[in-house]
Amino acid sequence: MPPLDDNRYLKGGPVAARIIAEVRAAAQKATEEGFRPKLVSITVGDVAAVDVYVRNQRAKAELAGIDFEERPFPAELTAGELEAAIHGMNADPRITGIIIQRPVPAHIPIKAIQAAVHPLKDVEGMHPSSIGNIVYNQLDLAPCTAAASVELLKATGLDLKGLEVVVVGHSEIVGKPIAFLLMSEGATVTVCHHMTRSLAAHARRADALFVAVGKPRLIKADMVKPGAAVIDIGINAETLPDGSSRIVGDVDTESVKEVASWITPVPGGVGPVTVAILLRNTMVALNRQRAVYRATFGTAEATLAAE
Ligand SMILES: NC(=O)C1=CN([C@@H]2O[C@H](COP(=O)(O)OP(=O)(O)OC[C@H]3O[C@@H](n4cnc5c(N)ncnc54)[C@H](OP(=O)(O)O)[C@@H]3O)[C@@H](O)[C@H]2O)C=CC1
Ligand SMILES: Nc1nc(=O)c2c([nH]1)NC[C@@H]1CN(c3ccc(C(=O)N[C@@H](CCC(=O)O)C(=O)O)cc3)C=[N+]21
């Protein structure tokens, strides 16, 4: 990839830095008030795919003043054991948020495990009740990658109301929540997937094109409307002929950047913003937990005075 100095690149770094600066200020204030935020990252087995993600989470959490603890579990852990561990974390007042890094081994039912995380500690926005909130237009704690992708579209300055948007990929963690977030913002949303008859015909109509499939170079220049914004969510490891490996997205960036007005690079696009949103979600979760503490314990003085 050439140096990212072309202004068509919609870079994640500045957007992430702005969010992290806001989080840092909020985390510092909360810490002074006795509520230091803390994230716990759960991995099951040896998952090379999440190494980069976890490394970035730790680095940015430290930068933002959020404690970060990794809890690695062996691959042969049972679903029951994992659920019990999560219940322990739910009940631990020192823990603000719990992240279950994907993938988990096949014998662990990811949906049930995601639902075991208390909604107040669900910083990934993946609990059924969290997903439900975005259907009800309550958007302050949404799945991180989806929220990051929409944040990048907003950074273009385009008005989302009535915008023709096409989302390629409809997974629960990325594509579907993107569609719901955009609908809430007033966009006209088309969702494509592997059964879509003419992906190109749909994609070409988009003023903003979101791609979350996991297939390198799926989107070529002739599938993109001139002047569109292209948000490339794919993170795919590709091995080069010399044996070295690199990360590429789902979009053929070299050709598409000649057609699009904005394109997110990979790496350096959605990824860093995803990490920043995770930290922002942690502060949203902390504030909700503090509201519960206040409602539960904050009235002691009034109660005593009334006696
Ligand atoms: N930047 C970040 O923070 C993150 C990036 N990612 C990356 O995003 C990508 C997608 O991840 P994820 O959503 O979890 O992946 P999934 O494999 O869960 O979903 C892929 C989606 O793409 C659809 N699809 C498959 N083939 C085609 C095709 N030829 N045309 C149109 N749609 C197709 C699938 O449809 P169907 O179900 O109908 O087959 C499915 O909805 C991956 O590269 C992943 O690494 C993921 C999470 C975070
Ligand atoms: N429960 C769960 N939620 C996820 O969101 C999730 C997951 N599990 N498992 C793995 C995938 C992948 N993913 C990444 C996010 C950011 C970067 C990231 O920060 N990338 C940087 C750095 C890349 C590099 O240094 O090579 C970039 O794109 O610029 C990478 C990968 C989140 N995922």
mmCIF file of N, CA and C and ligand atoms in Angstrom, residues 53 102 144-145 148-149 168-175 192-196 199 211-215 218 232-236 248-250 270-272 274-275, ligand 1:
data_model
loop_
_atom_site.group_PDB
_atom_site.id
_atom_site.type_symbol
_atom_site.label_atom_id
_atom_site.label_comp_id
_atom_site.label_asym_id
_atom_site.label_seq_id
_atom_site.Cartn_x
_atom_site.Cartn_y
_atom_site.Cartn_z
ATOM 1 N N TYR A 53 -5.858 -7.663 18.087
ATOM 2 C CA TYR A 53 -6.963 -6.938 18.710
ATOM 3 C C TYR A 53 -6.699 -6.752 20.207
ATOM 4 N N ARG A 102 -13.626 -13.384 20.148
ATOM 5 C CA ARG A 102 -14.023 -14.424 19.191
ATOM 6 C C ARG A 102 -12.857 -14.764 18.285
ATOM 7 N N CYS A 144 -19.102 -2.758 18.932
ATOM 8 C CA CYS A 144 -17.970 -1.847 18.684
ATOM 9 C C CYS A 144 -17.638 -1.633 17.204
ATOM 10 N N THR A 145 -17.549 -2.732 16.443
ATOM 11 C CA THR A 145 -17.128 -2.587 15.048
ATOM 12 C C THR A 145 -18.189 -1.838 14.247
ATOM 13 N N ALA A 148 -18.026 1.774 15.180
ATOM 14 C CA ALA A 148 -16.810 2.370 14.615
ATOM 15 C C ALA A 148 -17.005 2.688 13.134
ATOM 16 N N SER A 149 -17.645 1.779 12.418
ATOM 17 C CA SER A 149 -17.851 1.966 10.977
ATOM 18 C C SER A 149 -18.743 3.174 10.717
ATOM 19 N N VAL A 168 -22.697 -4.785 2.895
ATOM 20 C CA VAL A 168 -22.431 -6.126 2.362
ATOM 21 C C VAL A 168 -21.954 -7.003 3.516
ATOM 22 N N GLY A 169 -22.720 -8.048 3.812
ATOM 23 C CA GLY A 169 -22.459 -8.905 4.983
ATOM 24 C C GLY A 169 -23.513 -8.620 6.038
ATOM 25 N N HIS A 170 -24.090 -9.679 6.626
ATOM 26 C CA HIS A 170 -25.160 -9.467 7.615
ATOM 27 C C HIS A 170 -24.932 -10.277 8.878
ATOM 28 N N SER A 171 -23.669 -10.342 9.325
ATOM 29 C CA SER A 171 -23.395 -11.078 10.570
ATOM 30 C C SER A 171 -23.988 -10.326 11.752
ATOM 31 N N GLU A 172 -24.184 -11.079 12.849
ATOM 32 C CA GLU A 172 -24.768 -10.459 14.053
ATOM 33 C C GLU A 172 -23.831 -9.448 14.678
ATOM 34 N N ILE A 173 -22.522 -9.667 14.523
ATOM 35 C CA ILE A 173 -21.556 -8.799 15.206
ATOM 36 C C ILE A 173 -21.246 -7.538 14.390
ATOM 37 N N VAL A 174 -21.383 -7.608 13.062
ATOM 38 C CA VAL A 174 -21.005 -6.452 12.238
ATOM 39 C C VAL A 174 -22.145 -5.948 11.333
ATOM 40 N N GLY A 175 -22.495 -6.721 10.312
ATOM 41 C CA GLY A 175 -23.416 -6.234 9.280
ATOM 42 C C GLY A 175 -24.784 -5.813 9.808
ATOM 43 N N CYS A 192 -26.885 -6.698 1.784
ATOM 44 C CA CYS A 192 -26.569 -7.785 0.848
ATOM 45 C C CYS A 192 -25.835 -8.908 1.572
ATOM 46 N N HIS A 193 -25.967 -10.114 1.056
ATOM 47 C CA HIS A 193 -25.295 -11.265 1.654
ATOM 48 C C HIS A 193 -25.024 -12.289 0.559
ATOM 49 N N HIS A 194 -24.681 -13.525 0.949
ATOM 50 C CA HIS A 194 -24.195 -14.430 -0.107
ATOM 51 C C HIS A 194 -25.298 -14.874 -1.059
ATOM 52 N N MET A 195 -26.576 -14.660 -0.672
ATOM 53 C CA MET A 195 -27.656 -15.036 -1.590
ATOM 54 C C MET A 195 -28.148 -13.862 -2.447
ATOM 55 N N THR A 196 -27.582 -12.699 -2.251
ATOM 56 C CA THR A 196 -27.974 -11.529 -3.034
ATOM 57 C C THR A 196 -27.681 -11.790 -4.510
ATOM 58 N N LEU A 199 -24.804 -8.494 -6.495
ATOM 59 C CA LEU A 199 -24.124 -7.652 -5.517
ATOM 60 C C LEU A 199 -23.660 -6.349 -6.173
ATOM 61 N N VAL A 211 -18.531 -2.776 3.853
ATOM 62 C CA VAL A 211 -18.215 -4.145 3.444
ATOM 63 C C VAL A 211 -17.634 -4.934 4.619
ATOM 64 N N ALA A 212 -18.373 -5.974 5.037
ATOM 65 C CA ALA A 212 -17.923 -6.824 6.161
ATOM 66 C C ALA A 212 -18.205 -8.267 5.810
ATOM 67 N N VAL A 213 -17.325 -8.856 5.040
ATOM 68 C CA VAL A 213 -17.535 -10.199 4.513
ATOM 69 C C VAL A 213 -16.399 -11.145 4.911
ATOM 70 N N GLY A 214 -15.179 -10.681 4.789
ATOM 71 C CA GLY A 214 -14.044 -11.559 5.066
ATOM 72 C C GLY A 214 -13.470 -12.166 3.795
ATOM 73 N N LYS A 215 -13.619 -11.442 2.660
ATOM 74 C CA LYS A 215 -13.074 -11.923 1.370
ATOM 75 C C LYS A 215 -12.225 -10.819 0.741
ATOM 76 N N LEU A 218 -13.089 -8.447 -2.637
ATOM 77 C CA LEU A 218 -14.442 -8.762 -3.130
ATOM 78 C C LEU A 218 -15.010 -7.570 -3.902
ATOM 79 N N ASP A 232 -14.359 -0.115 4.637
ATOM 80 C CA ASP A 232 -13.860 -1.495 4.478
ATOM 81 C C ASP A 232 -13.585 -2.087 5.864
ATOM 82 N N ILE A 233 -14.440 -3.012 6.266
ATOM 83 C CA ILE A 233 -14.345 -3.549 7.626
ATOM 84 C C ILE A 233 -13.513 -4.832 7.671
ATOM 85 N N GLY A 234 -13.314 -5.455 6.530
ATOM 86 C CA GLY A 234 -12.601 -6.726 6.476
ATOM 87 C C GLY A 234 -11.207 -6.655 7.076
ATOM 88 N N ILE A 235 -10.853 -7.708 7.785
ATOM 89 C CA ILE A 235 -9.471 -7.855 8.262
ATOM 90 C C ILE A 235 -9.057 -9.270 7.897
ATOM 91 N N ASN A 236 -8.274 -9.406 6.833
ATOM 92 C CA ASN A 236 -7.897 -10.721 6.335
ATOM 93 C C ASN A 236 -6.380 -10.819 6.276
ATOM 94 N N VAL A 248 -5.146 -7.402 4.785
ATOM 95 C CA VAL A 248 -5.883 -6.668 3.746
ATOM 96 C C VAL A 248 -7.371 -6.691 4.099
ATOM 97 N N GLY A 249 -8.115 -5.728 3.531
ATOM 98 C CA GLY A 249 -9.549 -5.659 3.785
ATOM 99 C C GLY A 249 -10.350 -6.475 2.776
ATOM 100 N N ASP A 250 -11.605 -6.118 2.588
ATOM 101 C CA ASP A 250 -12.486 -6.797 1.642
ATOM 102 C C ASP A 250 -12.602 -6.011 0.333
ATOM 103 N N VAL A 270 -10.957 1.077 10.101
ATOM 104 C CA VAL A 270 -11.982 0.715 11.092
ATOM 105 C C VAL A 270 -11.362 0.121 12.371
ATOM 106 N N GLY A 271 -10.290 -0.658 12.229
ATOM 107 C CA GLY A 271 -9.683 -1.357 13.374
ATOM 108 C C GLY A 271 -9.398 -0.463 14.573
ATOM 109 N N PRO A 272 -8.593 0.591 14.393
ATOM 110 C CA PRO A 272 -8.274 1.445 15.551
ATOM 111 C C PRO A 272 -9.514 2.113 16.158
ATOM 112 N N THR A 274 -12.509 0.766 16.239
ATOM 113 C CA THR A 274 -13.203 -0.290 16.988
ATOM 114 C C THR A 274 -12.688 -0.344 18.428
ATOM 115 N N VAL A 275 -11.376 -0.272 18.568
ATOM 116 C CA VAL A 275 -10.767 -0.328 19.902
ATOM 117 C C VAL A 275 -11.197 0.898 20.720
HETATM 118 N N1 LIG B 1 -12.346 -4.109 12.100
HETATM 119 C C1 LIG B 1 -12.899 -4.809 13.046
HETATM 120 O O1 LIG B 1 -12.964 -4.343 14.147
HETATM 121 C C2 LIG B 1 -13.501 -6.144 12.766
HETATM 122 C C3 LIG B 1 -13.337 -6.715 11.542
HETATM 123 N N2 LIG B 1 -13.921 -7.912 11.253
HETATM 124 C C4 LIG B 1 -13.713 -8.443 9.909
HETATM 125 O O2 LIG B 1 -14.882 -8.206 9.129
HETATM 126 C C5 LIG B 1 -15.093 -9.273 8.231
HETATM 127 C C6 LIG B 1 -16.469 -9.857 8.462
HETATM 128 O O3 LIG B 1 -16.541 -10.342 9.771
HETATM 129 P P1 LIG B 1 -17.852 -11.076 10.345
HETATM 130 O O4 LIG B 1 -19.039 -10.239 10.068
HETATM 131 O O5 LIG B 1 -17.542 -11.468 11.721
HETATM 132 O O6 LIG B 1 -17.864 -12.365 9.375
HETATM 133 P P2 LIG B 1 -18.933 -13.515 9.170
HETATM 134 O O7 LIG B 1 -18.200 -14.609 8.482
HETATM 135 O O8 LIG B 1 -19.672 -13.787 10.425
HETATM 136 O O9 LIG B 1 -19.981 -12.873 8.153
HETATM 137 C C7 LIG B 1 -19.670 -12.645 6.822
HETATM 138 C C8 LIG B 1 -20.897 -12.138 6.097
HETATM 139 O O10 LIG B 1 -20.597 -11.964 4.720
HETATM 140 C C9 LIG B 1 -21.612 -12.573 3.913
HETATM 141 N N3 LIG B 1 -21.024 -13.060 2.672
HETATM 142 C C10 LIG B 1 -20.234 -14.126 2.466
HETATM 143 N N4 LIG B 1 -19.869 -14.218 1.187
HETATM 144 C C11 LIG B 1 -20.456 -13.191 0.549
HETATM 145 C C12 LIG B 1 -20.454 -12.748 -0.790
HETATM 146 N N5 LIG B 1 -19.755 -13.392 -1.736
HETATM 147 N N6 LIG B 1 -21.168 -11.661 -1.101
HETATM 148 C C13 LIG B 1 -21.870 -10.995 -0.161
HETATM 149 N N7 LIG B 1 -21.886 -11.362 1.137
HETATM 150 C C14 LIG B 1 -21.191 -12.449 1.491
HETATM 151 C C15 LIG B 1 -22.152 -13.680 4.765
HETATM 152 O O11 LIG B 1 -23.467 -13.951 4.344
HETATM 153 P P3 LIG B 1 -24.193 -15.343 4.680
HETATM 154 O O12 LIG B 1 -24.314 -15.412 6.181
HETATM 155 O O13 LIG B 1 -25.513 -15.187 4.013
HETATM 156 O O14 LIG B 1 -23.298 -16.403 4.146
HETATM 157 C C16 LIG B 1 -22.086 -13.075 6.165
HETATM 158 O O15 LIG B 1 -23.238 -12.318 6.442
HETATM 159 C C17 LIG B 1 -13.935 -10.243 8.469
HETATM 160 O O16 LIG B 1 -12.911 -9.958 7.556
HETATM 161 C C18 LIG B 1 -13.489 -9.926 9.877
HETATM 162 O O17 LIG B 1 -12.142 -10.236 10.106
HETATM 163 C C19 LIG B 1 -14.731 -8.551 12.157
HETATM 164 C C20 LIG B 1 -14.919 -8.025 13.408
HETATM 165 C C21 LIG B 1 -14.266 -6.806 13.821
#
